[in-house]
């Protein structure tokens, strides 16, 4: 178990879980009893210094199982990240037991008696929803590394207390949905940064929050993001299972566009495994459902999944299936229709397009597209983008040496070492 951020509240919970007095706790951490008193008096309003955060992490890691269980019982869902990985689970993915529980467990809703804190109001929901859109925009424009720390801090300091105080009813459920959106977005930023275990913790919390809110489509979205991550990590079978769990769990609750996104994730994983028949079937299902949306745009969190995003997913699929003509066609549509608000997505499309030119044996054309793409990568703080660059660099290795390849390799090496 990992605590995402220690505040005075979590330090108090840890001290009590360890059965320590204030003096004993202060002595172990090398601080004064007055400091510990201050943490406990101010609760969530105070955060220990970074070096103390690390000391608290170490103290928790050395605690006996009983103390860890006692702490786990007191922490709110947004405070903790359960770092245990079950046998066979993908790195950073939702353990199978969590997925099954989400699929079959009835929604218990919010169980609050309202005796502490204040009730959730519409303004709280509007604020959190606006924050989600803001951080989402920063993520798309500059990569996960740009605002992940700020988003995680806002989640812990501002949203966690709201969730803790939430009461049952439509407004409380709406808050949990908004909190789930923000939580999976922080996880997606961590994933984009290459922090896969951290991302997995946030995704598990987001799934629990979506379940508590009763929002099945949103829960499916969380599983779809997990599918995307598992596929990126090479855990293609896990990615298929997660995408199919999203489709099954959100059946009847997902809008056509949302269902299309689930299918696209399934297709990506099937294509990566080389299952051409099943992947093509999933592509057609995604295309069919996307065409059925009509006047129903779906929830706000699916608006990014537009025509450009759909065809980018198809481009990835056909490239992985060794069908470069169809891949190039779809990637061209993605680039023609994509917005300047999504430079990272456009970068992915262009790098995959360069790899399809290589599949055709058009080395000079591939190098030209690749070089044009490298020129705009400096503003993107994204480990995934750099992974795409490394992958393309490896693909060029099969074509020997020429001036165009040498120029790309030199600039790519410079980028990757920055």
Short mmCIF file of C-alpha atoms in Angstrom, two decimals:
data_model
loop_
_atom_site.label_atom_id
_atom_site.label_comp_id
_atom_site.label_asym_id
_atom_site.label_seq_id
_atom_site.Cartn_x
_atom_site.Cartn_y
_atom_site.Cartn_z
CA UNK A 1 0.00 0.00 0.00
CA UNK A 2 1.18 3.51 -0.85
CA UNK A 3 -0.17 6.82 0.44
CA UNK A 4 -0.43 9.28 -2.45
CA UNK A 5 0.21 12.35 -0.28
CA UNK A 6 0.74 12.57 3.47
CA UNK A 7 -1.22 15.25 5.26
CA UNK A 8 -1.76 15.68 8.97
CA UNK A 9 -4.77 13.41 8.75
CA UNK A 10 -2.83 10.48 7.23
CA UNK A 11 0.07 10.90 9.66
CA UNK A 12 -2.38 10.68 12.55
CA UNK A 13 -3.92 7.53 11.05
CA UNK A 14 -0.46 6.00 10.65
CA UNK A 15 0.57 6.79 14.23
CA UNK A 16 -2.59 5.20 15.58
CA UNK A 17 -2.23 2.17 13.28
CA UNK A 18 1.30 1.68 14.62
CA UNK A 19 -0.01 1.96 18.21
CA UNK A 20 2.55 4.70 18.95
CA UNK A 21 2.40 7.63 21.29
CA UNK A 22 3.05 11.09 19.92
CA UNK A 23 6.50 11.07 21.53
CA UNK A 24 7.40 7.68 20.04
CA UNK A 25 6.16 8.70 16.60
CA UNK A 26 8.10 11.97 16.70
CA UNK A 27 11.26 10.16 17.77
CA UNK A 28 11.07 7.66 14.88
CA UNK A 29 10.62 10.45 12.33
CA UNK A 30 13.22 12.73 13.90
CA UNK A 31 10.84 15.61 14.53
CA UNK A 32 9.59 17.34 17.66
CA UNK A 33 6.42 16.38 19.49
CA UNK A 34 5.19 19.92 18.78
CA UNK A 35 5.44 19.17 15.05
CA UNK A 36 3.36 16.02 15.41
CA UNK A 37 0.83 17.89 17.54
CA UNK A 38 0.56 20.49 14.78
CA UNK A 39 -0.05 17.83 12.12
CA UNK A 40 -2.81 16.25 14.16
CA UNK A 41 -4.43 19.58 14.97
CA UNK A 42 -4.48 20.81 11.38
CA UNK A 43 -5.33 17.52 9.69
CA UNK A 44 -5.76 17.73 5.91
CA UNK A 45 -4.76 21.42 5.95
CA UNK A 46 -1.06 20.67 6.45
CA UNK A 47 1.46 18.63 4.47
CA UNK A 48 4.80 17.55 5.98
CA UNK A 49 7.97 18.57 4.16
CA UNK A 50 9.20 16.35 1.25
CA UNK A 51 11.91 14.71 3.35
CA UNK A 52 9.30 13.84 5.98
CA UNK A 53 6.98 12.53 3.23
CA UNK A 54 9.78 10.13 2.30
CA UNK A 55 10.36 9.15 5.92
CA UNK A 56 6.65 8.42 6.33
CA UNK A 57 6.73 6.27 3.17
CA UNK A 58 9.63 4.29 4.66
CA UNK A 59 7.92 3.91 8.02
CA UNK A 60 4.79 2.60 6.31
CA UNK A 61 6.77 0.16 4.14
CA UNK A 62 8.37 -1.32 7.28
CA UNK A 63 5.12 -1.62 9.23
CA UNK A 64 3.83 -5.07 10.05
CA UNK A 65 0.79 -6.38 8.09
CA UNK A 66 -1.57 -5.73 10.99
CA UNK A 67 -0.62 -2.05 11.16
CA UNK A 68 -0.99 -1.71 7.38
CA UNK A 69 -4.47 -3.24 7.55
CA UNK A 70 -5.45 -0.87 10.37
CA UNK A 71 -4.21 2.10 8.35
CA UNK A 72 -5.98 0.91 5.22
CA UNK A 73 -9.26 0.77 7.13
CA UNK A 74 -9.02 4.45 8.05
CA UNK A 75 -7.70 6.01 4.82
CA UNK A 76 -10.15 7.47 2.33
CA UNK A 77 -10.15 5.96 -1.19
CA UNK A 78 -8.31 8.98 -2.59
CA UNK A 79 -5.54 8.81 0.03
CA UNK A 80 -4.30 5.35 -0.65
CA UNK A 81 -2.90 3.45 -3.59
CA UNK A 82 -3.04 -0.30 -3.08
CA UNK A 83 0.26 -1.41 -4.59
CA UNK A 84 -0.34 -5.14 -4.26
CA UNK A 85 -0.28 -6.90 -7.63
CA UNK A 86 -1.99 -10.25 -7.93
CA UNK A 87 -0.29 -13.11 -9.75
CA UNK A 88 -0.82 -12.75 -13.49
CA UNK A 89 -1.92 -9.14 -13.29
CA UNK A 90 -0.45 -6.70 -15.78
CA UNK A 91 1.97 -4.09 -14.49
CA UNK A 92 -0.07 -1.05 -13.57
CA UNK A 93 -3.36 -2.73 -14.44
CA UNK A 94 -6.51 -3.36 -12.45
CA UNK A 95 -6.27 -6.79 -10.78
CA UNK A 96 -8.78 -9.30 -12.14
CA UNK A 97 -10.62 -9.43 -8.81
CA UNK A 98 -11.28 -5.67 -8.97
CA UNK A 99 -12.71 -5.96 -12.48
CA UNK A 100 -14.98 -8.86 -11.55
CA UNK A 101 -16.18 -7.03 -8.45
CA UNK A 102 -17.06 -4.00 -10.58
CA UNK A 103 -18.93 -6.17 -13.08
CA UNK A 104 -21.09 -8.14 -10.65
CA UNK A 105 -21.37 -6.11 -7.44
CA UNK A 106 -24.53 -4.02 -7.10
CA UNK A 107 -24.02 -0.32 -6.57
CA UNK A 108 -24.14 0.49 -2.87
CA UNK A 109 -24.21 4.22 -3.52
CA UNK A 110 -22.99 6.69 -0.91
CA UNK A 111 -23.38 5.71 2.70
CA UNK A 112 -23.21 8.97 4.64
CA UNK A 113 -25.17 10.07 7.65
CA UNK A 114 -24.23 13.71 7.17
CA UNK A 115 -23.12 14.04 10.77
CA UNK A 116 -19.76 15.57 9.83
CA UNK A 117 -18.64 18.07 7.25
CA UNK A 118 -21.01 19.90 4.95
CA UNK A 119 -23.23 18.47 2.28
CA UNK A 120 -22.17 18.55 -1.34
CA UNK A 121 -23.62 21.37 -3.41
CA UNK A 122 -23.90 21.92 -7.13
CA UNK A 123 -21.07 24.44 -7.07
CA UNK A 124 -18.69 21.76 -5.80
CA UNK A 125 -19.56 19.50 -8.71
CA UNK A 126 -19.21 22.37 -11.19
CA UNK A 127 -15.80 23.27 -9.76
CA UNK A 128 -14.42 19.74 -9.94
CA UNK A 129 -15.82 19.25 -13.44
CA UNK A 130 -14.21 22.50 -14.60
CA UNK A 131 -10.90 21.39 -13.06
CA UNK A 132 -11.12 18.11 -14.95
CA UNK A 133 -11.57 19.94 -18.26
CA UNK A 134 -8.69 22.28 -17.42
CA UNK A 135 -6.24 19.51 -16.57
CA UNK A 136 -7.43 17.47 -19.53
CA UNK A 137 -6.67 20.38 -21.86
CA UNK A 138 -3.18 20.79 -20.38
CA UNK A 139 -2.58 17.06 -20.74
CA UNK A 140 -3.59 17.02 -24.41
CA UNK A 141 -1.56 20.12 -25.23
CA UNK A 142 1.66 19.56 -23.28
CA UNK A 143 1.73 15.92 -22.18
CA UNK A 144 1.15 14.22 -18.86
CA UNK A 145 4.34 15.53 -17.31
CA UNK A 146 3.24 19.14 -17.54
CA UNK A 147 0.49 19.25 -14.90
CA UNK A 148 0.36 15.80 -13.29
CA UNK A 149 1.78 17.01 -9.98
CA UNK A 150 -0.65 19.93 -9.80
CA UNK A 151 -3.60 17.72 -10.70
CA UNK A 152 -2.65 15.13 -8.07
CA UNK A 153 -2.33 17.84 -5.44
CA UNK A 154 -5.72 19.33 -6.30
CA UNK A 155 -7.23 15.84 -6.17
CA UNK A 156 -5.82 15.19 -2.70
CA UNK A 157 -6.19 18.60 -1.09
CA UNK A 158 -9.48 19.79 -2.56
CA UNK A 159 -11.45 16.84 -3.96
CA UNK A 160 -10.71 14.22 -1.32
CA UNK A 161 -12.39 16.20 1.50
CA UNK A 162 -15.43 16.78 -0.73
CA UNK A 163 -15.73 13.05 -1.41
CA UNK A 164 -15.35 12.28 2.28
CA UNK A 165 -18.21 14.66 3.12
CA UNK A 166 -20.45 13.63 0.23
CA UNK A 167 -24.00 12.57 1.08
CA UNK A 168 -26.37 10.36 -0.84
CA UNK A 169 -28.52 11.81 -3.57
CA UNK A 170 -28.08 13.01 -7.17
CA UNK A 171 -25.62 15.77 -6.29
CA UNK A 172 -23.45 13.45 -4.23
CA UNK A 173 -23.43 10.91 -7.06
CA UNK A 174 -22.48 13.63 -9.53
CA UNK A 175 -19.57 14.62 -7.30
CA UNK A 176 -18.31 11.03 -7.17
CA UNK A 177 -18.49 10.86 -10.97
CA UNK A 178 -16.51 14.09 -11.28
CA UNK A 179 -13.99 12.81 -8.73
CA UNK A 180 -13.67 9.58 -10.70
CA UNK A 181 -13.00 11.55 -13.89
CA UNK A 182 -10.30 13.59 -12.21
CA UNK A 183 -8.76 10.50 -10.62
CA UNK A 184 -8.47 8.57 -13.86
CA UNK A 185 -7.14 11.71 -15.55
CA UNK A 186 -4.35 11.95 -12.96
CA UNK A 187 -3.71 8.26 -13.60
CA UNK A 188 -3.62 8.87 -17.36
CA UNK A 189 -1.07 11.64 -16.84
CA UNK A 190 1.08 9.29 -14.76
CA UNK A 191 0.76 6.67 -17.51
CA UNK A 192 1.88 9.23 -20.10
CA UNK A 193 4.87 10.01 -17.87
CA UNK A 194 5.82 6.33 -17.71
CA UNK A 195 4.84 5.93 -14.03
CA UNK A 196 2.77 2.82 -14.65
CA UNK A 197 2.36 1.49 -11.11
CA UNK A 198 1.30 4.91 -9.87
CA UNK A 199 -1.15 5.16 -12.75
CA UNK A 200 -2.61 1.77 -11.87
CA UNK A 201 -3.32 2.92 -8.32
CA UNK A 202 -5.24 5.95 -9.54
CA UNK A 203 -7.17 3.82 -12.04
CA UNK A 204 -8.29 1.44 -9.30
CA UNK A 205 -9.50 4.37 -7.20
CA UNK A 206 -11.30 5.85 -10.21
CA UNK A 207 -13.05 2.54 -10.83
CA UNK A 208 -14.27 2.42 -7.23
CA UNK A 209 -15.53 6.01 -7.39
CA UNK A 210 -17.34 5.36 -10.66
CA UNK A 211 -18.94 2.30 -9.12
CA UNK A 212 -20.04 4.24 -6.04
CA UNK A 213 -21.57 6.91 -8.29
CA UNK A 214 -23.54 4.34 -10.25
CA UNK A 215 -22.00 5.58 -13.53
CA UNK A 216 -21.43 2.35 -15.47
CA UNK A 217 -20.29 4.07 -18.66
CA UNK A 218 -17.63 5.99 -16.75
CA UNK A 219 -16.46 2.80 -15.06
CA UNK A 220 -16.11 1.34 -18.53
CA UNK A 221 -14.05 4.36 -19.55
CA UNK A 222 -11.64 3.68 -16.70
CA UNK A 223 -11.27 0.06 -17.84
CA UNK A 224 -10.75 1.27 -21.43
CA UNK A 225 -7.89 3.53 -20.30
CA UNK A 226 -6.45 0.54 -18.45
CA UNK A 227 -6.77 -1.49 -21.64
CA UNK A 228 -4.86 1.21 -23.52
CA UNK A 229 -2.07 1.12 -20.92
CA UNK A 230 -1.89 -2.68 -20.84
CA UNK A 231 -1.60 -2.76 -24.63
CA UNK A 232 1.17 -0.15 -24.54
CA UNK A 233 3.03 -2.32 -22.03
CA UNK A 234 2.75 -5.35 -24.29
CA UNK A 235 0.13 -7.09 -22.13
CA UNK A 236 -2.22 -7.56 -25.07
CA UNK A 237 -4.37 -10.36 -23.61
CA UNK A 238 -5.01 -8.26 -20.50
CA UNK A 239 -5.87 -5.31 -22.74
CA UNK A 240 -8.48 -7.40 -24.59
CA UNK A 241 -10.03 -8.58 -21.32
CA UNK A 242 -10.24 -5.03 -19.94
CA UNK A 243 -11.84 -3.64 -23.10
CA UNK A 244 -14.38 -6.45 -23.19
CA UNK A 245 -15.13 -5.97 -19.49
CA UNK A 246 -15.85 -2.31 -20.27
CA UNK A 247 -18.29 -3.30 -23.01
CA UNK A 248 -19.99 -5.90 -20.82
CA UNK A 249 -20.19 -3.79 -17.67
CA UNK A 250 -21.53 -0.71 -19.45
CA UNK A 251 -23.98 -2.53 -21.69
CA UNK A 252 -27.14 -0.44 -21.96
CA UNK A 253 -25.51 2.53 -20.21
CA UNK A 254 -22.96 3.69 -22.77
CA UNK A 255 -23.75 6.15 -25.56
CA UNK A 256 -22.89 5.03 -29.13
CA UNK A 257 -19.70 7.09 -29.12
CA UNK A 258 -18.61 5.63 -25.77
CA UNK A 259 -19.28 2.10 -27.01
CA UNK A 260 -17.26 2.85 -30.14
CA UNK A 261 -14.33 3.85 -27.95
CA UNK A 262 -14.54 0.56 -26.01
CA UNK A 263 -14.48 -1.32 -29.33
CA UNK A 264 -11.50 0.68 -30.57
CA UNK A 265 -9.53 -0.33 -27.48
CA UNK A 266 -10.44 -3.95 -28.09
CA UNK A 267 -9.38 -3.65 -31.73
CA UNK A 268 -6.02 -2.10 -30.79
CA UNK A 269 -5.17 -5.04 -28.54
CA UNK A 270 -6.38 -7.67 -31.00
CA UNK A 271 -4.37 -6.07 -33.80
CA UNK A 272 -1.26 -6.01 -31.62
CA UNK A 273 -1.72 -9.76 -31.10
CA UNK A 274 -2.07 -10.24 -34.86
CA UNK A 275 -5.66 -11.53 -34.67
CA UNK A 276 -6.76 -10.01 -37.97
CA UNK A 277 -10.27 -11.45 -38.10
CA UNK A 278 -11.26 -10.42 -34.57
CA UNK A 279 -9.54 -7.05 -34.86
CA UNK A 280 -11.33 -6.26 -38.13
CA UNK A 281 -14.64 -7.23 -36.53
CA UNK A 282 -13.97 -4.89 -33.58
CA UNK A 283 -13.04 -2.08 -35.99
CA UNK A 284 -16.31 -2.51 -37.86
CA UNK A 285 -18.26 -2.54 -34.59
CA UNK A 286 -16.55 0.69 -33.53
CA UNK A 287 -17.28 2.29 -36.89
CA UNK A 288 -20.93 1.23 -36.77
CA UNK A 289 -21.58 2.56 -33.27
CA UNK A 290 -19.71 5.80 -33.92
CA UNK A 291 -22.02 6.39 -36.88
CA UNK A 292 -25.10 5.92 -34.68
CA UNK A 293 -24.46 8.81 -32.30
CA UNK A 294 -26.70 11.25 -34.17
CA UNK A 295 -27.55 14.15 -31.91
CA UNK A 296 -26.29 12.35 -28.79
CA UNK A 297 -22.74 13.63 -28.14
CA UNK A 298 -22.43 11.50 -25.00
CA UNK A 299 -20.87 12.63 -21.71
CA UNK A 300 -18.28 15.40 -21.58
CA UNK A 301 -15.41 12.98 -20.99
CA UNK A 302 -15.89 11.29 -24.38
CA UNK A 303 -15.79 14.48 -26.48
CA UNK A 304 -12.10 13.97 -27.26
CA UNK A 305 -13.06 10.77 -29.12
CA UNK A 306 -13.92 12.47 -32.39
CA UNK A 307 -13.53 11.48 -36.03
CA UNK A 308 -9.78 12.13 -35.87
CA UNK A 309 -9.32 9.98 -32.77
CA UNK A 310 -11.39 7.14 -34.24
CA UNK A 311 -9.33 7.04 -37.43
CA UNK A 312 -6.07 7.34 -35.49
CA UNK A 313 -7.06 4.19 -33.58
CA UNK A 314 -7.86 2.45 -36.87
CA UNK A 315 -4.53 3.60 -38.29
CA UNK A 316 -2.68 1.99 -35.38
CA UNK A 317 -4.67 -1.22 -35.88
CA UNK A 318 -4.05 -1.56 -39.61
CA UNK A 319 -0.35 -0.72 -39.19
CA UNK A 320 -0.01 -3.51 -36.61
CA UNK A 321 -1.93 -5.89 -38.90
CA UNK A 322 0.53 -5.21 -41.72
CA UNK A 323 -2.04 -3.41 -43.88
CA UNK A 324 -0.23 -0.12 -44.60
CA UNK A 325 -2.58 1.15 -47.32
CA UNK A 326 -5.57 1.15 -44.96
CA UNK A 327 -3.39 2.46 -42.14
CA UNK A 328 -2.18 5.40 -44.24
CA UNK A 329 -5.71 6.23 -45.36
CA UNK A 330 -7.03 6.33 -41.81
CA UNK A 331 -4.06 8.28 -40.48
CA UNK A 332 -4.45 10.84 -43.26
CA UNK A 333 -8.09 11.33 -42.22
CA UNK A 334 -6.99 11.66 -38.59
CA UNK A 335 -4.47 14.37 -39.46
CA UNK A 336 -6.85 16.22 -41.76
CA UNK A 337 -9.64 16.37 -39.18
CA UNK A 338 -7.71 16.71 -35.92
CA UNK A 339 -7.65 19.93 -33.94
CA UNK A 340 -4.56 21.94 -33.08
CA UNK A 341 -5.72 21.52 -29.46
CA UNK A 342 -4.41 17.93 -29.60
CA UNK A 343 -0.73 18.20 -30.58
CA UNK A 344 0.20 14.99 -28.78
CA UNK A 345 -2.44 13.00 -30.67
CA UNK A 346 -1.27 14.53 -33.96
CA UNK A 347 2.28 13.52 -33.07
CA UNK A 348 1.24 9.91 -32.50
CA UNK A 349 -0.56 9.89 -35.85
CA UNK A 350 2.43 11.30 -37.71
CA UNK A 351 4.91 8.89 -36.15
CA UNK A 352 2.69 5.91 -36.98
CA UNK A 353 2.21 7.30 -40.49
CA UNK A 354 5.99 7.36 -40.91
CA UNK A 355 6.12 3.70 -39.91
CA UNK A 356 3.49 2.82 -42.56
CA UNK A 357 5.69 4.49 -45.20
CA UNK A 358 8.44 2.14 -44.07
CA UNK A 359 6.08 -0.81 -44.51
CA UNK A 360 5.76 0.30 -48.13
CA UNK A 361 9.54 0.61 -48.37
CA UNK A 362 9.34 4.39 -48.86
CA UNK A 363 12.31 5.29 -46.68
CA UNK A 364 12.79 8.88 -47.83
CA UNK A 365 9.10 9.67 -47.33
CA UNK A 366 9.14 8.06 -43.89
CA UNK A 367 12.21 10.06 -42.89
CA UNK A 368 10.65 13.31 -44.10
CA UNK A 369 7.51 12.80 -42.02
CA UNK A 370 9.58 11.72 -39.03
CA UNK A 371 11.88 14.74 -39.21
CA UNK A 372 8.93 17.14 -39.46
CA UNK A 373 7.43 15.50 -36.38
CA UNK A 374 10.61 15.70 -34.32
CA UNK A 375 10.71 19.46 -34.79
CA UNK A 376 7.60 19.94 -32.64
CA UNK A 377 8.30 17.46 -29.85
CA UNK A 378 10.20 19.77 -27.52
CA UNK A 379 7.03 21.09 -25.84
CA UNK A 380 5.56 17.64 -25.13
CA UNK A 381 6.42 16.17 -21.74
CA UNK A 382 5.38 12.65 -22.63
CA UNK A 383 7.24 9.38 -22.11
CA UNK A 384 4.82 7.73 -24.53
CA UNK A 385 5.79 10.09 -27.33
CA UNK A 386 9.43 9.27 -26.74
CA UNK A 387 8.60 5.57 -26.78
CA UNK A 388 7.02 6.06 -30.22
CA UNK A 389 10.18 7.82 -31.38
CA UNK A 390 12.34 4.94 -30.10
CA UNK A 391 10.06 2.44 -31.85
CA UNK A 392 10.34 4.31 -35.15
CA UNK A 393 14.11 4.58 -34.76
CA UNK A 394 14.23 0.77 -34.36
CA UNK A 395 12.10 0.30 -37.47
CA UNK A 396 14.54 2.39 -39.49
CA UNK A 397 17.37 0.02 -38.50
CA UNK A 398 16.11 -2.58 -40.97
CA UNK A 399 16.81 -0.23 -43.90
CA UNK A 400 20.53 0.27 -43.47
CA UNK A 401 22.22 3.65 -43.80
CA UNK A 402 21.36 6.67 -45.91
CA UNK A 403 21.49 10.43 -45.37
CA UNK A 404 17.79 10.74 -44.51
CA UNK A 405 17.92 7.92 -41.96
CA UNK A 406 21.14 9.24 -40.44
CA UNK A 407 19.59 12.70 -39.99
CA UNK A 408 16.55 11.25 -38.27
CA UNK A 409 18.57 8.94 -36.01
CA UNK A 410 20.86 11.80 -34.99
CA UNK A 411 18.00 14.13 -34.10
CA UNK A 412 16.03 11.36 -32.42
CA UNK A 413 19.04 10.47 -30.27
CA UNK A 414 19.41 14.11 -29.26
CA UNK A 415 15.71 14.31 -28.34
CA UNK A 416 15.73 11.07 -26.36
CA UNK A 417 18.74 12.11 -24.28
CA UNK A 418 17.28 15.52 -23.41
#
